[in-house]
Short mmCIF file of C-alpha atoms in Angstrom, two decimals:
data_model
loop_
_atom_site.label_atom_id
_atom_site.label_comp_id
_atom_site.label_asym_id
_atom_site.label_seq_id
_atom_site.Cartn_x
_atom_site.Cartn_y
_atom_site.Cartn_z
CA UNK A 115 0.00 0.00 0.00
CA UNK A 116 0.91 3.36 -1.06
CA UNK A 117 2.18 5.51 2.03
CA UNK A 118 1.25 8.84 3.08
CA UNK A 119 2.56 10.57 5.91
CA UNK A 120 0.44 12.56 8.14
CA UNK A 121 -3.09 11.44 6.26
CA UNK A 122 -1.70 14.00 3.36
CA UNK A 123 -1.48 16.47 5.50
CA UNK A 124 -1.11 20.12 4.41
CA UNK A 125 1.83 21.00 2.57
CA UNK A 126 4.41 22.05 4.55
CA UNK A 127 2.57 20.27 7.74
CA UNK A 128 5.08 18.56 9.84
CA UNK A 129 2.54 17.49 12.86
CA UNK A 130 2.77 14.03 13.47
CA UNK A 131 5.74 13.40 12.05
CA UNK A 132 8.43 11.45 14.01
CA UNK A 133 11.79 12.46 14.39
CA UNK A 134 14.28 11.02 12.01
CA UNK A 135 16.57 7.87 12.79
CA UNK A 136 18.94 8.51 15.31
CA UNK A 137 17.25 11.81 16.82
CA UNK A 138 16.22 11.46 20.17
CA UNK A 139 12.32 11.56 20.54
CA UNK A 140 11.38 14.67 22.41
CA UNK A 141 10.04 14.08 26.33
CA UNK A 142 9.15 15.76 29.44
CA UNK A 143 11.67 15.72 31.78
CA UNK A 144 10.37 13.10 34.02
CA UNK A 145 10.41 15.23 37.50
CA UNK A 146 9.15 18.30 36.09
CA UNK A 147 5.59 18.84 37.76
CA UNK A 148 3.67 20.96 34.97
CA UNK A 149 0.82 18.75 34.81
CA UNK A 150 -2.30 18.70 36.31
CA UNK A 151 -3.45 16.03 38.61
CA UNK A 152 -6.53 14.32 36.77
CA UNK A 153 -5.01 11.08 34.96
CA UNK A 154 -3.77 10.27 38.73
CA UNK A 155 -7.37 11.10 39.85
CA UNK A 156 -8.51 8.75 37.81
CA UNK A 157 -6.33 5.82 38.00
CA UNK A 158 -7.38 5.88 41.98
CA UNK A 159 -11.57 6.20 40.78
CA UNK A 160 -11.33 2.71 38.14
CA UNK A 161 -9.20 1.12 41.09
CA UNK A 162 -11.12 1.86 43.97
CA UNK A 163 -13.69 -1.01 42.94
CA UNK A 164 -10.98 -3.86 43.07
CA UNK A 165 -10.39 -2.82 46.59
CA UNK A 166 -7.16 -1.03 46.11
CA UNK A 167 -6.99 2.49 47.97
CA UNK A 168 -5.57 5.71 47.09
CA UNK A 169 -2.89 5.31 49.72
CA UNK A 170 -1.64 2.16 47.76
CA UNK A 171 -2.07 3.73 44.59
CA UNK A 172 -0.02 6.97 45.96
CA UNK A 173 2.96 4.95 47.76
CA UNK A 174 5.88 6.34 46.64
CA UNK A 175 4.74 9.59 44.77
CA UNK A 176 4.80 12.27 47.18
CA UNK A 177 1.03 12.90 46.91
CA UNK A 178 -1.91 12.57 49.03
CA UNK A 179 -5.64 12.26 48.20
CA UNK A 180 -5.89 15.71 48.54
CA UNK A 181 -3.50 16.76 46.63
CA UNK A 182 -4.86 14.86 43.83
CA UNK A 183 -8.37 16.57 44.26
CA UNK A 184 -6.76 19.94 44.59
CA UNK A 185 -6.94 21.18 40.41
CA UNK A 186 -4.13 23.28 40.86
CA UNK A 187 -1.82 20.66 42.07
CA UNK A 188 0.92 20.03 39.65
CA UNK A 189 2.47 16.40 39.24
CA UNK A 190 5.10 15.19 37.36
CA UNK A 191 5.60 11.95 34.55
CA UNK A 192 7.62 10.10 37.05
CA UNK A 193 4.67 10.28 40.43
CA UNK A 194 2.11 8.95 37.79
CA UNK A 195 4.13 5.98 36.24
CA UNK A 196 4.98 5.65 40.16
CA UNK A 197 1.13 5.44 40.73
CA UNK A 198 0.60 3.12 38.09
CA UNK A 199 3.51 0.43 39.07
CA UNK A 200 1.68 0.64 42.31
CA UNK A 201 -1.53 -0.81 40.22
CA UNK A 202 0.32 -3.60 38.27
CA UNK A 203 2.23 -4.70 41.18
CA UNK A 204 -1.36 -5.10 43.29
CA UNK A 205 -3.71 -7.93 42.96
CA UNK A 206 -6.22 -6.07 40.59
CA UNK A 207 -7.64 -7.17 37.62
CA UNK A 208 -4.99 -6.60 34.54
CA UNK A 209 -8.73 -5.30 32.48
CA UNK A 210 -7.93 -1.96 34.88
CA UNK A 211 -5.83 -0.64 32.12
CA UNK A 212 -8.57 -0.71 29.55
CA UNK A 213 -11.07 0.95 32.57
CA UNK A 214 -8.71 3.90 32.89
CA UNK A 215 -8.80 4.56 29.32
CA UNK A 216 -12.37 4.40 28.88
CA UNK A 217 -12.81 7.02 31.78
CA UNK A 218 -10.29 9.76 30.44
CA UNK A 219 -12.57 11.39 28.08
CA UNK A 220 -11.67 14.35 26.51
CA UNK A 221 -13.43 16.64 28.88
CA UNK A 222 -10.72 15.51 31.61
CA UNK A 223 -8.23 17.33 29.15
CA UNK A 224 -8.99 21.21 29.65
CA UNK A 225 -8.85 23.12 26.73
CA UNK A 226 -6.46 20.84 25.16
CA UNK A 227 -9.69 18.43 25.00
CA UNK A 228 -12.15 20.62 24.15
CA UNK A 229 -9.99 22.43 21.37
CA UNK A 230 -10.46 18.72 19.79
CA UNK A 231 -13.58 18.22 20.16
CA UNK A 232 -14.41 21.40 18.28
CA UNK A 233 -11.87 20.22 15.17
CA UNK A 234 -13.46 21.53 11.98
CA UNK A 235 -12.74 18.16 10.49
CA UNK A 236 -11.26 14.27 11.68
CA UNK A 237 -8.21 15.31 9.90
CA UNK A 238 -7.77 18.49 11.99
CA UNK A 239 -8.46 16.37 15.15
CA UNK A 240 -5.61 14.08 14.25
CA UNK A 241 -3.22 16.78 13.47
CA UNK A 242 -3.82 18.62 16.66
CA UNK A 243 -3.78 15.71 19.01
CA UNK A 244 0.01 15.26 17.62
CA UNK A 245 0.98 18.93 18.06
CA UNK A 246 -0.46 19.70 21.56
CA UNK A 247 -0.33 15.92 22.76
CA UNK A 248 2.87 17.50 25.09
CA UNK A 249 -0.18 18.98 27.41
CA UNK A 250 -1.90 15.70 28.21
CA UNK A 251 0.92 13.94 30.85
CA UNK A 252 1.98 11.85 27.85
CA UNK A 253 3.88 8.72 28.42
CA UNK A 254 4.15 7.75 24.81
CA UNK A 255 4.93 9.59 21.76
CA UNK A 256 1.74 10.05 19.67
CA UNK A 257 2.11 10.23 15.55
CA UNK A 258 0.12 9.03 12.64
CA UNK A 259 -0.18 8.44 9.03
CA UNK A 260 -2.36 7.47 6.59
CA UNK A 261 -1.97 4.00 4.50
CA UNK A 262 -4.46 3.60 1.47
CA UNK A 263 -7.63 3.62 2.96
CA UNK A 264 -6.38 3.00 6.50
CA UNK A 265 -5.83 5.74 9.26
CA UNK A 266 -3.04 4.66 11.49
CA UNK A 267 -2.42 6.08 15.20
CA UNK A 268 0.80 5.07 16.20
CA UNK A 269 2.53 5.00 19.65
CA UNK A 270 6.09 5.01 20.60
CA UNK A 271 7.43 4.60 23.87
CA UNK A 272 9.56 7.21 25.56
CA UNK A 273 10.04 6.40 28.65
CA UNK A 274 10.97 2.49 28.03
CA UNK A 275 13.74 2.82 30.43
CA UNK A 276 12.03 3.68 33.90
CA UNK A 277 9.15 0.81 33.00
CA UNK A 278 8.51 -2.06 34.05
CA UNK A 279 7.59 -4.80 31.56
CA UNK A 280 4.24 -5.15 33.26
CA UNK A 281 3.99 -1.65 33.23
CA UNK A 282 4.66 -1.37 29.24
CA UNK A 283 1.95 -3.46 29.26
CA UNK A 284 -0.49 -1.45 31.10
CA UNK A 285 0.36 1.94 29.77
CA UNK A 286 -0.07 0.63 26.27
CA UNK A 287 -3.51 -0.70 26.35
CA UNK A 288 -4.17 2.91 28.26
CA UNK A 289 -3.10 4.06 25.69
CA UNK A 290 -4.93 2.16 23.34
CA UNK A 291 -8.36 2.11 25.13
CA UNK A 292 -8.08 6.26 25.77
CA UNK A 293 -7.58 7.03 21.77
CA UNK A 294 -10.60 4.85 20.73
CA UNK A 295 -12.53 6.78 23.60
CA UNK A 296 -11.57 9.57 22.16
CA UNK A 297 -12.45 9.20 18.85
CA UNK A 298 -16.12 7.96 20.47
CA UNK A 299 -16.43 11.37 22.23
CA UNK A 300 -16.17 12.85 18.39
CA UNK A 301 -17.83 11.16 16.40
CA UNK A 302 -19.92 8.95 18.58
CA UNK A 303 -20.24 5.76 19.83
CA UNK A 304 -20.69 3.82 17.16
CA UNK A 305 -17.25 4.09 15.85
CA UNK A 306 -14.50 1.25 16.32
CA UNK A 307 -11.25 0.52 15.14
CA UNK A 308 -10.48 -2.06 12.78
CA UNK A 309 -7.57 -3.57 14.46
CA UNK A 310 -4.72 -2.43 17.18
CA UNK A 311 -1.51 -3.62 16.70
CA UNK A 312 0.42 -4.10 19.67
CA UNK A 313 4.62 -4.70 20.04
CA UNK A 314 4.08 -6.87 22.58
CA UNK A 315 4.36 -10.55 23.28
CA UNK A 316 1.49 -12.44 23.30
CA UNK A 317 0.41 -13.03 27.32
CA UNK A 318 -2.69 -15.00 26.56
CA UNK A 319 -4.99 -12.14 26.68
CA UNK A 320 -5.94 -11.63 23.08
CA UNK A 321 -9.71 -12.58 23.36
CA UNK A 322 -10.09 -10.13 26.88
CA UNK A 323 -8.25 -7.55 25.49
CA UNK A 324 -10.24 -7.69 22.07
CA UNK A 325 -13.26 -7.66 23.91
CA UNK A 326 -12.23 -4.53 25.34
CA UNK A 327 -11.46 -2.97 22.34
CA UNK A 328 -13.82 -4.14 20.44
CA UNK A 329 -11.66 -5.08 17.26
CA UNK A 330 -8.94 -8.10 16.84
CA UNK A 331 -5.68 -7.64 18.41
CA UNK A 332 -2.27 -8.77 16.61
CA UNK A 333 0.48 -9.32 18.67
CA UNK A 334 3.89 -9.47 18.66
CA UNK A 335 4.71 -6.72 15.96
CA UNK A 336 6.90 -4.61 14.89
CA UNK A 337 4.63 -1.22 16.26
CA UNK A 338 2.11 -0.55 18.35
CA UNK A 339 -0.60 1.05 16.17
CA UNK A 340 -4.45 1.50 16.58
CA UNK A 341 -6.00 1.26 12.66
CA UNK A 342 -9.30 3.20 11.58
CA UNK A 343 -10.87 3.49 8.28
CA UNK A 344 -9.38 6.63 6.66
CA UNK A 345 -13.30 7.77 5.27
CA UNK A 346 -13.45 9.29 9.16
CA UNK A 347 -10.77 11.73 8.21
CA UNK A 348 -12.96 13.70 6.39
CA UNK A 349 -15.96 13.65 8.89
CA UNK A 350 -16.64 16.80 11.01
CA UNK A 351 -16.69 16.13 14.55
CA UNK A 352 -20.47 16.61 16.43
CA UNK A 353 -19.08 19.93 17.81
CA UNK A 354 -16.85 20.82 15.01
CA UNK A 355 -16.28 24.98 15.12
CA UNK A 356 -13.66 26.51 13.59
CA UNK A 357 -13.75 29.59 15.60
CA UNK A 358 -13.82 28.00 18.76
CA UNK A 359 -10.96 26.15 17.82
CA UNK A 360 -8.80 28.81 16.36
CA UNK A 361 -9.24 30.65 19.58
CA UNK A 362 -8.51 27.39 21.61
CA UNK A 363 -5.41 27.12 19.40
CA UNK A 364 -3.74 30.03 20.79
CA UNK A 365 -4.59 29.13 24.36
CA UNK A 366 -2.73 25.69 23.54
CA UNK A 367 -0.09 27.27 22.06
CA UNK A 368 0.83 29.41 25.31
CA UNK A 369 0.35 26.58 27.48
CA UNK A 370 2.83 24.92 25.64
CA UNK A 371 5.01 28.06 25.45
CA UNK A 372 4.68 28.22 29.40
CA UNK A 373 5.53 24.23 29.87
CA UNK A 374 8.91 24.93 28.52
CA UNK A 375 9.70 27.79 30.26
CA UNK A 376 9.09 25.34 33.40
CA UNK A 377 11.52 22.34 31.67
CA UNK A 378 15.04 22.75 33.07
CA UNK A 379 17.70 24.02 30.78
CA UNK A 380 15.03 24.03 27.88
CA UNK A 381 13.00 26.35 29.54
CA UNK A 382 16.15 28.57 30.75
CA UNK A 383 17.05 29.07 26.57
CA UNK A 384 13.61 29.57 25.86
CA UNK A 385 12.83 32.22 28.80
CA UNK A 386 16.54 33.79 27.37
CA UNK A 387 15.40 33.82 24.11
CA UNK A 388 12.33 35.39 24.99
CA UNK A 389 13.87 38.51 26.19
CA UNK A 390 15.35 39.53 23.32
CA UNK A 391 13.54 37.61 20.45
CA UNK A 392 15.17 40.44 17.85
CA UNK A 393 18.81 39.80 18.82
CA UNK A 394 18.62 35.83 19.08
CA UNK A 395 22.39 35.39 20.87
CA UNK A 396 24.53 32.70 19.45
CA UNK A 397 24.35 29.16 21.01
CA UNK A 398 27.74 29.92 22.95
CA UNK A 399 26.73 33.54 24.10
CA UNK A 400 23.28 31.55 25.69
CA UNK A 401 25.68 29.40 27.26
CA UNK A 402 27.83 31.91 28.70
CA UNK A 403 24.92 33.92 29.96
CA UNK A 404 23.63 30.25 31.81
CA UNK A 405 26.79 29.60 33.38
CA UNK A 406 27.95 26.80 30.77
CA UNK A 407 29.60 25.33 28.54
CA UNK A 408 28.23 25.35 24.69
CA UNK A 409 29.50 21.25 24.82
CA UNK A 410 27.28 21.28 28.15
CA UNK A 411 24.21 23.00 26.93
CA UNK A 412 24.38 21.43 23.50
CA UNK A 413 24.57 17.94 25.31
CA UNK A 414 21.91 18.65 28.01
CA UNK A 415 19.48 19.91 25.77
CA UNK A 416 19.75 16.64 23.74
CA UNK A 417 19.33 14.72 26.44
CA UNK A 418 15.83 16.57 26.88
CA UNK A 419 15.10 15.51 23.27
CA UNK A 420 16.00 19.72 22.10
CA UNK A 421 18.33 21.42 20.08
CA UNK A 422 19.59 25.13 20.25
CA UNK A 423 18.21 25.53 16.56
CA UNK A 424 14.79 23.90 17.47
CA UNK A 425 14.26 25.85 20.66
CA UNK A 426 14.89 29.51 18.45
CA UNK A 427 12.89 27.80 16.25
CA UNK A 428 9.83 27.56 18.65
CA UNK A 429 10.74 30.70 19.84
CA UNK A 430 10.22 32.47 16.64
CA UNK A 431 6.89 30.62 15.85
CA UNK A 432 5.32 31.59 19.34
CA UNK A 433 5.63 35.13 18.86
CA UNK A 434 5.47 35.23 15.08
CA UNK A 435 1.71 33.25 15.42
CA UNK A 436 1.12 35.69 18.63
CA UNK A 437 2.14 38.87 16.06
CA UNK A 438 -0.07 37.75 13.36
CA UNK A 439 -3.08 36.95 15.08
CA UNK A 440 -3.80 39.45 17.65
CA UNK A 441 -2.18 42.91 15.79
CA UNK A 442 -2.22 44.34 12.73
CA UNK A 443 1.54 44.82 12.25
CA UNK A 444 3.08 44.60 8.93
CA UNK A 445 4.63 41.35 8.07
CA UNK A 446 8.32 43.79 7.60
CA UNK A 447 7.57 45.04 11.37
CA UNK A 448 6.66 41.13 12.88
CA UNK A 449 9.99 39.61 10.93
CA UNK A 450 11.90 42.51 12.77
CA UNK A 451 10.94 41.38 15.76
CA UNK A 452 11.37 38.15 15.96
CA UNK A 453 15.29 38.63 14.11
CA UNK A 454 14.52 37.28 10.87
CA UNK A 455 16.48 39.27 7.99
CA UNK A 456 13.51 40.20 6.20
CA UNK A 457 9.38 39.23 5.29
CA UNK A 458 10.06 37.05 3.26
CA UNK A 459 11.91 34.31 5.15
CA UNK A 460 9.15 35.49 7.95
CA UNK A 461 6.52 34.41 5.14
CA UNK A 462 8.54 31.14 4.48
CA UNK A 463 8.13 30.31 7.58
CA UNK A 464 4.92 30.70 8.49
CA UNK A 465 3.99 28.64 5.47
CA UNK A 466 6.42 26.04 6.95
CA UNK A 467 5.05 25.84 10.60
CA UNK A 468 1.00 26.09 9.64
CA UNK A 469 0.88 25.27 6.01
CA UNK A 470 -0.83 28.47 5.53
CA UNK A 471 0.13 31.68 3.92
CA UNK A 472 0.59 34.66 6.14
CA UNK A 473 -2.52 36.42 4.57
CA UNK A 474 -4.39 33.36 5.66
CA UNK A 475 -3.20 32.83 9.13
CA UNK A 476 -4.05 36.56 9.73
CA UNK A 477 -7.36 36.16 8.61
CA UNK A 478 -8.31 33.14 10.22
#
């Protein structure tokens, strides 16, 4: 079958996309606490009924029930894959996984959530699910493509080397059981995938965890993947708006902005940046002004899945989008700014991060 990456996305649409061979994938630092509480919430609701209580469930992470009910609590990757070992490891039923999933809907997601929900179109929802998936405590990378007349959601783990194997295996049917519920809350209930393909070994679970699914498992390959028909990319979602989701856009986009500015080094270059978006310093002058090494940044930003390039990259788009949005100044004015050499490598690359022109991103 003929491949297409990203569902033939826009031009110019990298969303999605995974990072070539050899480039780290790009994850949360697993300490940072910049997320809020509610997949931990819910992990202690769907285990409550096999008798396992939120002190067992919060051994080890620092957190207390209250803190957990408290929305403006912030946790970190590594106190919710702590809270979930805590499940494997108990006498519960292994089906928990598959409850969890089907209880984050996407109103547990903020505006990240809702901003999906009002996707003008399947294709949208699929695009911005990649882009802003950063926002929703992820554990695995998310990414997808299109194959013929398949849609293909595809996982990829990230944080492989603080799991367990019987935690793979729980965080992956999550994983699994949360997209399909997703894609229910859009386009209703009726809608099932045609297969998930797992890169797991077979434990003797097929029929349960088909049953849960609803759709045959394959195990034992090379992915793990969760397959829809690719007619739903063109179906609007019930409460498809495109207004209401440009405006959620640019909430997304400075959560996202203020996530980094929370993420270690990452966040120091990007707050540095900030300051003086117009006179970008070189990636030794940002060292020198952070106490460093360039060797030392260089390396500790890759170890955060970042580069110095991508991070002025980000930079730049953040307050190039913010520019053309809410004001009226000239495209001359905005590249200015933001320290590119003139409009028309500002136009490039507005085309290149939204695969729109700049007259159309300011008029949307």
């Amino acid at each position: 079958m003929a491949k297409t990456r990203l569902g033939g996305a826009r031009p110019g649409s990298t969303a999605g996309e995974l990072p070539p061979a050899g480039r780290p994938l790009r994850r949360p630092l697993p300490n940072q606490k910049t997320f809020a509480p509610y997949k931990i919430a819910t992990l202690i609701e769907a285990t409550m009924a096999g008798g396992l209580t939120a002190e067992a469930v919060l051994a080890g992470t620092g957190l207390s029930l209250a803190d957990v009910r408290d929305p403006r609590t912030l946790t970190s990757i590594r106190q919710y894959l702590t809270a979930c070992e805590n499940v494997v490891r108990a006498p519960v039923d292994p089906a928990v996984a598959y409850e969890v999933g089907a209880r984050l809907h996407l109103s547990a997601y903020g505006m990240y959530g809702y901003a999906l929900m009002c996707s003008p179109t399947m294709r949208d929802f699929f695009d911005f699910a990649i882009r802003y998936h950063p926002l929703a405590t992820p554990v695995q990378q998310l990414g997808w493509r299109q194959e013929g007349d398949v849609a293909v959601w595809t996982f990829t783990e990230i944080y492989d080397d603080l799991m367990s194997q019987d935690l793979r295996n729980f965080l992956l049917r999550q994983q699994m059981m949360m997209t399909s519920t997703h894609m229910r809350d859009v386009l209703g209930a009726e809608i099932r995938p045609i297969r998930a393909v797992f890169g797991l070994v077979d434990g003797g679970t097929t029929a349960a965890d088909e049953a849960s699914l609803g759709c045959p498992c394959l195990f034992g390959q090379p992915a793990h993947e969760l397959h829809y028909p690719a007619s739903v990319l063109d179906q609007a979602p019930e409460l498809a708006n495109r207004l209401t989701r440009a405006m959620l856009e640019e909430t997304c986009d400075r959560l996202v902005g203020e996530a980094k500015m929370t993420t270690s080094v990452a966040g120091d270059v990007y707050q540095l940046l900030m300051l003086s978006p117009n006179r970008l310093p070189s990636v030794q002058a940002a060292a020198e002004r952070l106490g460093m090494t360039e060797r030392t940044l260089r390396r500790r930003l890759s170890e955060a899945g970042y580069t110095y390039a991508g991070v002025v990259d980000d930079v730049r788009r953040t307050l190039t989008l913010e520019y053309v949005t809410t004001t009226r100044i000239s495209a001359d004015d905005i590249a200015w700014q933001v320290g590119f050499s003139d409009s028309s490598n500002l136009r490039r690359a507005v085309k290149r991060w939204t695969g729109r022109t700049f007259a159309q991103v300011r008029r949307g």
